[in-house]
Structures are given as C-alpha cells and as structure tokens.
Tab-separated table of C-alpha atoms and ligand atoms in Angstrom:
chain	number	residue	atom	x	y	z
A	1	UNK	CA	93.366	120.196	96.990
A	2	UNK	CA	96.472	120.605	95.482
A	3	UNK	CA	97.698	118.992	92.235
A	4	UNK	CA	97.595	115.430	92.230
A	5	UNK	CA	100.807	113.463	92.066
A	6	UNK	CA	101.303	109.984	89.993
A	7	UNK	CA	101.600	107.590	92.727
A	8	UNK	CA	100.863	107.842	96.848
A	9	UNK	CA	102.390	105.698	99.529
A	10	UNK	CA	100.618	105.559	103.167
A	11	UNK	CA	103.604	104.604	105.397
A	12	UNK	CA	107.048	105.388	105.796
A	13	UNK	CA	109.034	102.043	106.915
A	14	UNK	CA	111.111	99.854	105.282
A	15	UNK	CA	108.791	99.151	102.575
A	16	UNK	CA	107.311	102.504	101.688
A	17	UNK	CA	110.177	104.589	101.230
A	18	UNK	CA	111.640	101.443	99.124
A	19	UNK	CA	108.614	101.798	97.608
A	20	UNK	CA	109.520	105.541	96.794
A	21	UNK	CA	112.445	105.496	95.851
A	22	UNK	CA	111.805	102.443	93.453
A	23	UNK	CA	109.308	104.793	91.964
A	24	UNK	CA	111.188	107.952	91.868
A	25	UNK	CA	113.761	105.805	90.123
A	26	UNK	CA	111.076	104.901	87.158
A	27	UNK	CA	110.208	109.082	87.193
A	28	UNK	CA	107.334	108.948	88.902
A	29	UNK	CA	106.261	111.261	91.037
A	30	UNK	CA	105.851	110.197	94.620
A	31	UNK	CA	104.428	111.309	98.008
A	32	UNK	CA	104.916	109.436	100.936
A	33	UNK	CA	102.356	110.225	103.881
A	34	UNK	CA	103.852	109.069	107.616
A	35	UNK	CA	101.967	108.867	110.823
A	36	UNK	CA	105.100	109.509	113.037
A	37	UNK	CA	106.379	113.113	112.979
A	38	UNK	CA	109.726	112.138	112.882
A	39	UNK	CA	111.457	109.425	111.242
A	40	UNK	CA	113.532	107.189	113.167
A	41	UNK	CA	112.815	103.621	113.494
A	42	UNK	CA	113.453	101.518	116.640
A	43	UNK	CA	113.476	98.224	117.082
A	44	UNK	CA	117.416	96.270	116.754
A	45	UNK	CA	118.518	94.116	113.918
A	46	UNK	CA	117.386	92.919	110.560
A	47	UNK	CA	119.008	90.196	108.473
A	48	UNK	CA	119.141	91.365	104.639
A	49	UNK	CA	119.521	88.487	102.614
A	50	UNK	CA	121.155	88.675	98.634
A	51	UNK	CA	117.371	88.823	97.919
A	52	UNK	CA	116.861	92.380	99.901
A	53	UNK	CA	120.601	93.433	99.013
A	54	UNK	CA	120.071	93.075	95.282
A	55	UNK	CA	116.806	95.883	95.279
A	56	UNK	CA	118.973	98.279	97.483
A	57	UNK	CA	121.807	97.528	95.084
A	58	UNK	CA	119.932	99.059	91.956
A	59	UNK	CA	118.438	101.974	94.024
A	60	UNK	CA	122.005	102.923	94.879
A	61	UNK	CA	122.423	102.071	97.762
A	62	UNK	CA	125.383	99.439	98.035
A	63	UNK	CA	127.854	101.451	99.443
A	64	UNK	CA	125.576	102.536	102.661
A	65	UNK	CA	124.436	99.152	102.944
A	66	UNK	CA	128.220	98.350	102.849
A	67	UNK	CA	128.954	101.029	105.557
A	68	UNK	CA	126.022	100.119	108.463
A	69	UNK	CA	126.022	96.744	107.810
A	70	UNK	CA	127.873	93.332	108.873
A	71	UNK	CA	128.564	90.386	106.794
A	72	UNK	CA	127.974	87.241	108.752
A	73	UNK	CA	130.878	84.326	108.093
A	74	UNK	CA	128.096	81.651	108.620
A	75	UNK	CA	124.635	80.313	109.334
A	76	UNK	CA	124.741	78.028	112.842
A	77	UNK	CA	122.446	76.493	114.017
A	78	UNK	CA	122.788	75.064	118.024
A	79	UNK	CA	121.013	73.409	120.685
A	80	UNK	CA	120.498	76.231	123.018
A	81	UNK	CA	120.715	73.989	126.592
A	82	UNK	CA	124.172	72.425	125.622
A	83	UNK	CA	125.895	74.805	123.541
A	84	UNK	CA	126.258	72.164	121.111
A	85	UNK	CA	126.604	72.998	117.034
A	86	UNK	CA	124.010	71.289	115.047
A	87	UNK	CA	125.769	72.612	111.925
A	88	UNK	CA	127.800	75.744	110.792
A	89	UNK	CA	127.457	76.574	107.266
A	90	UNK	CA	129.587	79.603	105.288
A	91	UNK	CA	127.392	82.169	104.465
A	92	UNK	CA	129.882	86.004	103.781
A	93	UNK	CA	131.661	84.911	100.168
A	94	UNK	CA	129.855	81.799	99.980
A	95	UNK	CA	126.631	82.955	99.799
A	96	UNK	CA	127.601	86.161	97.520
A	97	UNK	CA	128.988	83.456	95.243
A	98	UNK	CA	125.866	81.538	94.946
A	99	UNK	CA	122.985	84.172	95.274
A	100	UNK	CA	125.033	86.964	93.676
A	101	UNK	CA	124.734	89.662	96.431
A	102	UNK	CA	126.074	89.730	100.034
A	103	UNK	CA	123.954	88.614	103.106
A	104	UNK	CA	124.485	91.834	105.515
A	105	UNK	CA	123.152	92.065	109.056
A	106	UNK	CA	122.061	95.626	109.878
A	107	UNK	CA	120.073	97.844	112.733
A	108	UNK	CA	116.835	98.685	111.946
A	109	UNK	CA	117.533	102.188	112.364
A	110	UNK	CA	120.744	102.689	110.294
A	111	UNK	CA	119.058	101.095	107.120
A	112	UNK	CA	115.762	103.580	107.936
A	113	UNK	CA	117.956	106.082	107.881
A	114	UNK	CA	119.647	105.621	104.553
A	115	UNK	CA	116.767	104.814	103.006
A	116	UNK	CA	115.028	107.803	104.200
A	117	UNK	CA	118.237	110.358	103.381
A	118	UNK	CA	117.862	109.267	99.723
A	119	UNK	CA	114.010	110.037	99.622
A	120	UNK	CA	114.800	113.849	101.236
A	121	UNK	CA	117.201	114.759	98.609
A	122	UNK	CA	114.667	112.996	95.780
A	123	UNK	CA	113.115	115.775	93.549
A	124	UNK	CA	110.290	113.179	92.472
A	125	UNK	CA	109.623	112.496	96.164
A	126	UNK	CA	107.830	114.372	98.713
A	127	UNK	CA	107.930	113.300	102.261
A	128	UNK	CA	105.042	114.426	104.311
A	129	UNK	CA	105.546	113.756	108.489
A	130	UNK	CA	103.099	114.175	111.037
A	131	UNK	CA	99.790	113.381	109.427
A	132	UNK	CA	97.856	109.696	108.737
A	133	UNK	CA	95.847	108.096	105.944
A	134	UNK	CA	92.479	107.597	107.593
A	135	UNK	CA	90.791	106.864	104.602
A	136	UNK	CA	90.183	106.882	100.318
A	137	UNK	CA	88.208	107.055	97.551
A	138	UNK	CA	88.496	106.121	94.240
A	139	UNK	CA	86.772	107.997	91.340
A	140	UNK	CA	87.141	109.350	87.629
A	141	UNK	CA	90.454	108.138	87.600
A	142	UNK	CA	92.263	109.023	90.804
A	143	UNK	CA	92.144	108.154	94.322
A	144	UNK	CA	91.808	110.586	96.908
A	145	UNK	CA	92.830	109.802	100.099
A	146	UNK	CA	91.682	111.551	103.744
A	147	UNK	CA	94.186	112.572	106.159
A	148	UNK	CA	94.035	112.767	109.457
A	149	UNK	CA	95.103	116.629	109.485
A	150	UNK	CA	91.712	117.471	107.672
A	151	UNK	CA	92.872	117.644	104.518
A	152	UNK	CA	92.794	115.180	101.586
A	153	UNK	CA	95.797	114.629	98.975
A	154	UNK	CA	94.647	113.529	95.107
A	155	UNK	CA	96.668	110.528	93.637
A	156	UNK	CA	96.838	108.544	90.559
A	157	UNK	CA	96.835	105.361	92.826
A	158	UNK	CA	97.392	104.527	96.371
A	159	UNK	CA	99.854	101.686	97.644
A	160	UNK	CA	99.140	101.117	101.545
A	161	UNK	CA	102.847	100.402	103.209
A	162	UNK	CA	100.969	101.274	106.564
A	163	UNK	CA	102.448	97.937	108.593
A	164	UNK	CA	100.476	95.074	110.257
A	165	UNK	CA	97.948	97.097	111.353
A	166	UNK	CA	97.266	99.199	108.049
A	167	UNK	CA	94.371	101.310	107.498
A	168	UNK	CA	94.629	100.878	103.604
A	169	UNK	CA	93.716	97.329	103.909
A	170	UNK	CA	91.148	97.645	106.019
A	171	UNK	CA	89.835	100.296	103.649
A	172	UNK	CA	90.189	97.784	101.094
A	173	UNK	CA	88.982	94.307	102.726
A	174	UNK	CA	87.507	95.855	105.747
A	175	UNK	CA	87.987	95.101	109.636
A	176	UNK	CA	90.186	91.736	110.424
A	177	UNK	CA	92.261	91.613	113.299
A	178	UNK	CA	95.753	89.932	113.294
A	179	UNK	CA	96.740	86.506	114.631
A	180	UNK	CA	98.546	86.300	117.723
A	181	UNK	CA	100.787	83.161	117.137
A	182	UNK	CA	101.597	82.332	120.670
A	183	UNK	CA	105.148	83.710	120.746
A	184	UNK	CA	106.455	86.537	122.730
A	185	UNK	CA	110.038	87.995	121.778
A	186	UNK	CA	112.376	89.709	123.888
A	187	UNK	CA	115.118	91.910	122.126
A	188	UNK	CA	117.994	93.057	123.298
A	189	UNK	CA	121.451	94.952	122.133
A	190	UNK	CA	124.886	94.360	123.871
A	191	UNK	CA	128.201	96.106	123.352
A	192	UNK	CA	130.789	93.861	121.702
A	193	UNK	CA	132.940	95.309	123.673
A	194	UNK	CA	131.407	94.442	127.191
A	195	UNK	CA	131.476	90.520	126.172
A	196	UNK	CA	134.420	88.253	126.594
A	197	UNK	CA	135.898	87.693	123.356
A	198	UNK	CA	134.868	85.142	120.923
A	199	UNK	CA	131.838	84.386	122.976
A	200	UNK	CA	129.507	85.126	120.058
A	201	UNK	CA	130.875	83.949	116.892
A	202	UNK	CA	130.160	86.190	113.702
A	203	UNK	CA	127.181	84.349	112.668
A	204	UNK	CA	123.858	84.563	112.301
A	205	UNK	CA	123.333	81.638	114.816
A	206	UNK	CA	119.494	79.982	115.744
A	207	UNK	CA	119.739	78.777	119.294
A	208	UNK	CA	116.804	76.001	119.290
A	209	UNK	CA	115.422	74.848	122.537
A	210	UNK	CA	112.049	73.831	124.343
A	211	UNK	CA	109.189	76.005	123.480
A	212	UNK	CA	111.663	78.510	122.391
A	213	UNK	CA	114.036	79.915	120.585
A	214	UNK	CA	117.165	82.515	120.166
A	215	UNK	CA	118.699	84.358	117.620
A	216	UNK	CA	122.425	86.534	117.930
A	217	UNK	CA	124.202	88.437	115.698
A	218	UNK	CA	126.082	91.283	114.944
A	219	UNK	CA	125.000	94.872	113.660
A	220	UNK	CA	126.330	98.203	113.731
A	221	UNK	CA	129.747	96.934	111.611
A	222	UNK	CA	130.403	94.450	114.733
A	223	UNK	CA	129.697	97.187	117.299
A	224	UNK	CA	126.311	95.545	119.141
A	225	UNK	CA	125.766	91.901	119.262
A	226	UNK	CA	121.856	91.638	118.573
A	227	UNK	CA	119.863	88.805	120.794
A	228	UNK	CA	116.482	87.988	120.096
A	229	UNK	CA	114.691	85.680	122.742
A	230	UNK	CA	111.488	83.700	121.301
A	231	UNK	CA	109.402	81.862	123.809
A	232	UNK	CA	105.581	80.637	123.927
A	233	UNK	CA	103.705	82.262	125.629
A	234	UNK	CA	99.355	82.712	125.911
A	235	UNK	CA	99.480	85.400	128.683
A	236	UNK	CA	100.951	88.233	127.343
A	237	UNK	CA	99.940	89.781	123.977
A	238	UNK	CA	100.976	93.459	123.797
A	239	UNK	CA	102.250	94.281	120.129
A	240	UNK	CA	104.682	97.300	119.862
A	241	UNK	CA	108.798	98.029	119.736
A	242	UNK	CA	108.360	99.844	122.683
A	243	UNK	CA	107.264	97.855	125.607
A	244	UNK	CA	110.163	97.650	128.121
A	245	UNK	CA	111.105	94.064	128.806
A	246	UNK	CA	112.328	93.022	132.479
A	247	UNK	CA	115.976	91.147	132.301
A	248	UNK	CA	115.096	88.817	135.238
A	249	UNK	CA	111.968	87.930	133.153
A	250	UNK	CA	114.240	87.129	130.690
A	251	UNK	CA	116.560	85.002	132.442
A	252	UNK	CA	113.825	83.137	134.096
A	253	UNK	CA	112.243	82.206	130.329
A	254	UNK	CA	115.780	81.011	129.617
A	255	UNK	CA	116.612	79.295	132.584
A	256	UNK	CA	117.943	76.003	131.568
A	257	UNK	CA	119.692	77.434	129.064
A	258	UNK	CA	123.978	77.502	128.575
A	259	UNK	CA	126.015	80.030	129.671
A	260	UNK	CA	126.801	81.475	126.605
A	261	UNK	CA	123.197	82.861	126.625
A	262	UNK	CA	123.412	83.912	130.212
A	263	UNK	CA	126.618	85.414	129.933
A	264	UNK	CA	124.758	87.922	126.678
A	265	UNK	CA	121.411	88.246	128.420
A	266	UNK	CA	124.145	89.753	132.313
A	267	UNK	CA	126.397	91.819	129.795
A	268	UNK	CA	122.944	93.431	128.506
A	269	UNK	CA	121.526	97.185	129.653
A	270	UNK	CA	118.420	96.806	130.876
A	271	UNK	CA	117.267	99.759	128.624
A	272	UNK	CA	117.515	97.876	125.895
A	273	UNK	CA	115.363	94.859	126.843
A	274	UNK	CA	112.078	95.308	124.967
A	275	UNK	CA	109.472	92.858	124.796
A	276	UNK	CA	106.457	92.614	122.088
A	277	UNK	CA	104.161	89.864	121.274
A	278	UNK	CA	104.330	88.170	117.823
A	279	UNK	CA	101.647	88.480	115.557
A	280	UNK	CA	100.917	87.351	111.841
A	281	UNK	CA	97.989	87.330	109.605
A	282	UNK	CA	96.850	84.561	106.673
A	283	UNK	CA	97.584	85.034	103.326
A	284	UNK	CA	94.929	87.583	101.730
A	285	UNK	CA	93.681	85.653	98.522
A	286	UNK	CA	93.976	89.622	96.508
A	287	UNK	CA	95.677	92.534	97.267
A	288	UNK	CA	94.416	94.967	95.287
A	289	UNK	CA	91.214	96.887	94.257
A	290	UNK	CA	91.496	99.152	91.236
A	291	UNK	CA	94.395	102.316	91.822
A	292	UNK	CA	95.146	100.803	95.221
A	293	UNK	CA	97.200	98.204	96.302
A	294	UNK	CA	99.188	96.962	99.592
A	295	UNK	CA	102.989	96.503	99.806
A	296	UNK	CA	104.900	94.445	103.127
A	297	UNK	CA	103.516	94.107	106.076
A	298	UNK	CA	100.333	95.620	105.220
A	299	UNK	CA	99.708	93.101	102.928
A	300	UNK	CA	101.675	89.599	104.730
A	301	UNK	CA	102.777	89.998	108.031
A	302	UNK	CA	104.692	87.161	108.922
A	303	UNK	CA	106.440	85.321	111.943
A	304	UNK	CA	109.967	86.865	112.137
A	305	UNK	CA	111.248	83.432	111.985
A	306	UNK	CA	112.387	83.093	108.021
A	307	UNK	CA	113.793	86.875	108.920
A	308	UNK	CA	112.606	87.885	105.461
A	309	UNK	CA	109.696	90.174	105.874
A	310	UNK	CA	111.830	93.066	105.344
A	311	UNK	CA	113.002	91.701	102.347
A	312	UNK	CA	109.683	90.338	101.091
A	313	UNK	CA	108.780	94.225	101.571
A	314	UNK	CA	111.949	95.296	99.873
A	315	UNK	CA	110.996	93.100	96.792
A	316	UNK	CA	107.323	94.068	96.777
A	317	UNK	CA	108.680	97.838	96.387
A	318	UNK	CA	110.469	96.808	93.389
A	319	UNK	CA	108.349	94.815	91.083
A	320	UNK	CA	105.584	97.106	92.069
A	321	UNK	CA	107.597	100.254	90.852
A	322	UNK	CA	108.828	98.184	87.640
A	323	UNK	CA	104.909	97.073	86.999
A	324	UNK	CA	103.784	100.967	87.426
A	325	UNK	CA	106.435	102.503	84.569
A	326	UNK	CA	105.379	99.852	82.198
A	327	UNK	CA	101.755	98.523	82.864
A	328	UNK	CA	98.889	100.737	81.033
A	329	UNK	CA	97.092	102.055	83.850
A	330	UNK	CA	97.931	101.216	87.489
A	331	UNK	CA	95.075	99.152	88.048
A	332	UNK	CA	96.542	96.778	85.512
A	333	UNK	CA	99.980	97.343	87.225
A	334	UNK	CA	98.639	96.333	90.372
A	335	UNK	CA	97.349	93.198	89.106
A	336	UNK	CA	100.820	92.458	87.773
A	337	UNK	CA	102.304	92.714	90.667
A	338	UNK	CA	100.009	91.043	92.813
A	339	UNK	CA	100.036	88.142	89.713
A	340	UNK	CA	104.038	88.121	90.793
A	341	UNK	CA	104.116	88.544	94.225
A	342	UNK	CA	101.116	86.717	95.871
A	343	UNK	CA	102.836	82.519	95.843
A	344	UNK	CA	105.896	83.718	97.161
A	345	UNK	CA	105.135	85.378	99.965
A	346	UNK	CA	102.611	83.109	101.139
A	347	UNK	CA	105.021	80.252	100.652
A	348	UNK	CA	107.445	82.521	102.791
A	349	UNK	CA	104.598	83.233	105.346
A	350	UNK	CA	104.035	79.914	105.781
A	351	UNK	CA	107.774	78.542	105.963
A	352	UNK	CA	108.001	81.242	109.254
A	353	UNK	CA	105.024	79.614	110.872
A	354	UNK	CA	107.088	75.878	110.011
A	355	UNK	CA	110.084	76.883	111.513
A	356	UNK	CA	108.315	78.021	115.101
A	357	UNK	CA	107.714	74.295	115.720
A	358	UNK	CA	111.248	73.091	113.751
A	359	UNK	CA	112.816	75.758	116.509
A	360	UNK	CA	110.794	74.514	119.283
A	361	UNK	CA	111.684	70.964	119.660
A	362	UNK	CA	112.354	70.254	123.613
A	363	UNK	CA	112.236	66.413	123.795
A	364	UNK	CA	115.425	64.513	122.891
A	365	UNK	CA	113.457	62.432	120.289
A	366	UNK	CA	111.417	65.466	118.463
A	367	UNK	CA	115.121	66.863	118.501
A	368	UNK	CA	116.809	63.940	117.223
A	369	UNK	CA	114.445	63.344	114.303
A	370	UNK	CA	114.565	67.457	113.390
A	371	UNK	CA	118.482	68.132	113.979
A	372	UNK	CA	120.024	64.671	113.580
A	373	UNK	CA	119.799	64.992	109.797
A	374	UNK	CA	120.791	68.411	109.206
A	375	UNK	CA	124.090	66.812	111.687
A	376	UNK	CA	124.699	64.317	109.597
A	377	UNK	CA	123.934	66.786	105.859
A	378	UNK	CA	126.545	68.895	107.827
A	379	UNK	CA	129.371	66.432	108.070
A	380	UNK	CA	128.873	64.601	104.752
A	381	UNK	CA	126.837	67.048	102.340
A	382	UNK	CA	126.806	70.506	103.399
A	383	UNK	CA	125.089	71.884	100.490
A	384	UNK	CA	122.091	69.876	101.156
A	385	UNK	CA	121.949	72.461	103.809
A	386	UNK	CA	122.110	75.422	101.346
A	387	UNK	CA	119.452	74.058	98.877
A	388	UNK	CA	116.336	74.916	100.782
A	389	UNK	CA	117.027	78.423	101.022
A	390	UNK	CA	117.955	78.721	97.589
A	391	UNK	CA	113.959	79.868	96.443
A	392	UNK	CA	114.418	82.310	98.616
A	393	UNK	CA	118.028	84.020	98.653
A	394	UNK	CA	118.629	82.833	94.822
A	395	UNK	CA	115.351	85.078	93.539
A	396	UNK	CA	116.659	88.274	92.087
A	397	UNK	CA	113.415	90.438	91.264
A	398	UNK	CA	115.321	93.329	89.609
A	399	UNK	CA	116.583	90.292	86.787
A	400	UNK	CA	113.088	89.257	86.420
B	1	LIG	C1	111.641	90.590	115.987
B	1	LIG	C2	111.582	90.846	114.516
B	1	LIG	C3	112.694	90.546	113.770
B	1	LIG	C4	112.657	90.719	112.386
B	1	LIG	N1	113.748	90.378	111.665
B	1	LIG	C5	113.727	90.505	110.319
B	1	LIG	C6	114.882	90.175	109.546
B	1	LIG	O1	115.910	89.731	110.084
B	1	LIG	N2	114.831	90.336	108.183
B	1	LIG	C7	113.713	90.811	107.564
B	1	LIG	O2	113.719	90.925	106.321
B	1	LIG	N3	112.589	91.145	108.282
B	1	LIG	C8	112.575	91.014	109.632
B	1	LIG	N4	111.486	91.366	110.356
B	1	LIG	C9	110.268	91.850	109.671
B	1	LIG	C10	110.349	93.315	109.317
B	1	LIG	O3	110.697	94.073	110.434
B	1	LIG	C11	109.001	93.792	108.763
B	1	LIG	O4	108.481	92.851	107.877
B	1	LIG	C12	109.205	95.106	108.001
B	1	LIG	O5	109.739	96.091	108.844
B	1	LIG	C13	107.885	95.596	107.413
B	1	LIG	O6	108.083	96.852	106.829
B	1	LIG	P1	106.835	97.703	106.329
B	1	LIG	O7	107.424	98.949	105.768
B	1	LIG	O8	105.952	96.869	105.498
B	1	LIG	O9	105.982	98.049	107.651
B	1	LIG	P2	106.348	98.887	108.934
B	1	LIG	O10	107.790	98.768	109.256
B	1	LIG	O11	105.383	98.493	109.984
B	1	LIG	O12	106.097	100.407	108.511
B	1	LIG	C14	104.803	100.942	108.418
B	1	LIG	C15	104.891	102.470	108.500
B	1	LIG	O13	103.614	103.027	108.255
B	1	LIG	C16	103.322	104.041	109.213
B	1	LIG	N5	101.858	104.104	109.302
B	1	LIG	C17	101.021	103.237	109.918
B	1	LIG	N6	99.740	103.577	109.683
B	1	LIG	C18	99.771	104.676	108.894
B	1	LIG	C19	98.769	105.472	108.291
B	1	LIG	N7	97.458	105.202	108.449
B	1	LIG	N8	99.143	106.536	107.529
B	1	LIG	C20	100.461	106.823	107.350
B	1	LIG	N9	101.461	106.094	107.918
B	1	LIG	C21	101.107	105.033	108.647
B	1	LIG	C22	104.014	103.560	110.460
B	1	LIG	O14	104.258	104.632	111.355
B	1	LIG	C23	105.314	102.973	109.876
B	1	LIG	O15	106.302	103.958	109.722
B	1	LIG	C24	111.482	91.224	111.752
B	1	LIG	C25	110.371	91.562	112.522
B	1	LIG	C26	110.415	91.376	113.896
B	1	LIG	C27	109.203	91.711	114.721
C-alpha cells in the first residue's frame, strides 16, 4: 500500500474537489478518488449565490468565476400561463452590496472545469480517475479505503463527496434509498443568439404555474439561455443527467403555458433536452463516524428548488478544511463541522421541499393568497422581498 496521505476524498464533483482544494490550501495533503475516467461534468446551469462565490473567492478563484460566469440584473418571479410579473427584484450590484460577493450564473461544466484545473496543477493534491471507493475501514489511526481496481489507498480520514447515491454513507449508516419527490425536470440549453431579442430578460426568473414550474437564465457569459422545466409527475422516476428528454413531451407538459416559454422550448436542439427525475433524502441526524465524514450531496441531497445545493456543498468543503488544520485529530474535526453544518442545511433542505408547493399553485385562489403579497411587498416594500433570503446569501463561512 503506498504511503498514506493526510486526508482522502471519494468523489470528484463540485464538492470534492472544493473539498481539495480547501484542503490543499490549509497544507494538507489530499487525494481525490473519481469513479468517472474522465472529468467533465454534464448537466446545464447552476446559480452561485454570494454564499458559494465567497469560498471560490478565497481558493482563488474569482477571476475564473468572473470569466464563465453571468451576473443576473434581477430575481423575477412570473405566472408562467400569462406572462405576468409577480415581482422583479435587483439582484447584480444590489445583491453584491448586501451579501458582499456577486450572485453569478454558470454551466455546470465550466465551473467543473476550473475547479478541477486548479486541483491538477496542486502539489498537495493527487487526482486519481478511473477507479471507485467500494468500501473502508477504520483502524489504529487511519482509514483504509477499498477500491474498486483491487487495490486499497491508506488515509488519515475519509470525507465521502460521492453524490446522492454515495457509497461512503452507506458504509457509514448502511443501505437507505433516496426519496423520489414526485417531480420530473426537463433541461434544456438554447443559443442566445437563435431567440428574438429581449425575449428572456437577464434574470434568474421562476415561472410558477399548475403542478409545475420553470426556471431561465443565462450561462456561458450570456451565450446559452438555460431552461429548466419542473412538473409532477408519479410515472417516471429515472435519476441521471443523461436521459434524453423528447421536446414534444415537453411542450405537451407545458401546454397552457405563454409563448414566451414556447417560443424557448421551438428555438431549443433537441440534443439538449434531457430529462431526470428529482430525488432528495431527509436530513441524517449525524454525519460522521470517527476519521470519516460526508460532504454535499452525499450527506443532504436536496430539491433543486432553493438552487443552493452546490453551494451548501461549496460551504461544507470549506468549514470542513478550516475544522481539519485546526481541530486535534480529525475525528474531533469532523464533529466540528458537522456541529456547524448540520441546522443549516436541513433548514435549506427543507425550504426546497416548501417552495415545490409555493411554485405549484394552479388555482387562482392558492395563487392569490401565495403571490398577491409578494405583488403588493413588490410595489410598496421591496426589501421585504430580500429579507428571507438573507440566512442564506448573507452567511459568509470563510468570516466565521
Ligand atoms: C436540475 C438541478 C439544478 C440545480 N441547480 C443548482 C443551482 O442552481 N445552484 C446550486 O448550488 N445547486 C444546484 N443543484 C444542486 C447541485 O447540482 C448538487 O447539489 C451538487 O452538484 C452536488 O455536488 P457533489 O459534489 O456533492 O455531488 P456530485 O455532483 O453528485 O458529485 C459526486 C462525484 O462522486 C463520484 N462518485 C460517485 N460514487 C463514487 C465512488 N464510490 N467513488 C469515487 N467517486 C464516486 C461521481 O462520479 C461524481 O463525480 C442543482 C441540481 C439539479 C438536479
């Protein structure tokens, strides 16, 4: 077995290679163990709130983030049958001016890839492709952990960032499958260029309707409007970014909807249209057993609909890697962390599963009572509209 290395991270998305790099930053030495042989993430776009922008900030990474990303002008929210603006509140310098940081909309893939260019040229980081965790075992002081080539790697401690489905935890708590939540999501990515101007403001606009929902905005610096389609569904529950989605399908789910939405959904490639299932999971009540703990999705998969589980991830990495340079062992770190981390992103796990029924409302009434105030807050106290989402975009974990 070769020499053991301070700190080992199964998984590497979002979260893990945060996770790395948060550590490499503290001098640790990391490896980072990834199922896929190459790195390249799919899926579309990813809203990066001050909260997220703040870690990637301190690891360096402000200028990138500058470079792939686009800063929305304003949160909307609309009815998605009419057209009509519920409210339309300034996000871009606003925002940076209350939560410190800019709120960026990004692809997937472009913030994978920065992420992962500054783990390859990391001395304290070694990226291993190709090969699983399948297991681990913690004794005398380090955790060794099985992989799925055969051989085994020796760590000081173990931090699962192995996704919904992760191995890590199930090593840890044992076998519990996730929750489907009844929504199915359709994503798609359209050239600015092939849409009539002005047709999609640059926003980060919530189209509400019956049973459903729809998100657009822009990534790629303005170069691909990003549409997801949310709609409840029992009868289909395939997870995975890769499951083609079929446009008409699409259109029929949004039927009643404006034109607006049609006119995206017609200017779409089909290639783009994926489909996947929505699934979450409960809040686990501990994270952690001894040298190894669970980071992001591996630890609270949430509904999309709070588009923070990213960021939750992106914040994990940080206090985790802050806990391990100063904490006395990592077992004590890990308790730290989890001490820091667990109310939050419950609260935030639970706030996505709220705003699938706030989104949903179909009958005038249920729409009245959810969207006639936040009308009203609009027109005669915008910031009453800011104030709910201050817990979440004011936190700044690398203050703390
Ligand atoms: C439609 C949609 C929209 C979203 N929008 C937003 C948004 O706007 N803002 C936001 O903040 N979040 C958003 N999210 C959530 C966000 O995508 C996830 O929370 C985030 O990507 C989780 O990152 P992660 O690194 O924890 O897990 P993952 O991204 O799942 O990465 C896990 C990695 O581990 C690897 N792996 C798995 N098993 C093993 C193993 N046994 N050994 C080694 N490697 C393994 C996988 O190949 C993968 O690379 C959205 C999610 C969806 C579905």
């Amino acid at each position: 077995m070769p020499k053991p290395t301070d700190i080992l991270i199964a998984g590497a998305g979002i979260g893990g290679l945060t996770a790395a790099l948060a550590c490499a930053q503290n001098n640790l030495k990391v490896a980072v163990i990834e199922r896929a042989s190459e790195l390249g993430e799919v899926g579309a776009g990813l809203q990066i709130a001050a909260n997220g922008t703040h870690v990637l900030e301190k690891l360096g990474l402000g200028a990138e983030l500058e470079n792939i990303g686009f800063r929305p002008e304003a949160a909307t929210l609309r009815l998605g049958q009419s057209g009509r603006t519920v409210f339309s509140n300034p996000l871009g310098e606003a925002a940076r001016e209350r939560y410190g940081a800019w709120y960026y909309h990004v692809h997937r893939a472009d913030l994978h890839r920065i992420l992962a260019e500054a783990a390859n040229v990391n001395p304290n980081i070694d990226l291993q492709l190709g090969k699983a965790v399948t297991g681990f075992v913690e004794k005398a002081g380090l955790v060794s952990a099985a992989l799925s080539d055969g051989n085994s790697i020796g760590a000081g401690a173990l931090i699962g960032a192995d996704g919904i489905h992760s191995s890590v935890r199930e090593g840890l708590f044992g076998k519990d499958a996730p929750r489907f939540t009844g929504n199915v999501a359709w994503r798609l990515l359209v050239p600015t260029r092939s849409l009539p101007a002005g047709l999609i403001p640059p926003h980060a606009t919530v189209w509400t309707g019956p049973k459903g929902h729809a998100v657009t905005y822009y990534v790629r610096g303005g170069e691909l409007v990003n549409f997801v389609g949310v709609v409840e569904r029992e009868d289909w529950q395939v997870e995975g970014w890769l499951e083609s989605g079929d446009i008409s399908e699409l259109k029929q789910g949004f039927a009643p909807w404006c034109s607006t939405i049609h006119q995206l959904i017609d200017a779409a490639d089909e290639t783009t249209c994926f489909k996947w299932a929505l699934f979450d999971r409960d809040p686990l009540p501990s994270w952690s057993k001894g040298r190894v703990t669970l980071l992001g999705d591996a630890c609270h998969p949430m509904l999309p609909f709070m588009a923070q589980g990213a960021c939750m991830a992106i914040e994990d990495a940080w206090v985790l890697a802050t806990e391990l340079a100063t904490a006395e062992d990592p077992a004590q770190a890990f308790l730290d962390y989890e001490a820091q981390r667990k109310k939050r992103t419950a609260r935030v796990q639970m706030a996505a599963r709220a705003n699938a029924k706030r989104f949903h409302k179909g009958a005038p009434l249920g729409q009245l009572g959810t969207y006639g105030p936040m009308w009203l807050a609009a027109r005669v106290k915008p910031d009453l509209l800011n104030k709910p989402f201050d817990w979440i975009y004011g936190a700044n974990v690398t203050k703390a």
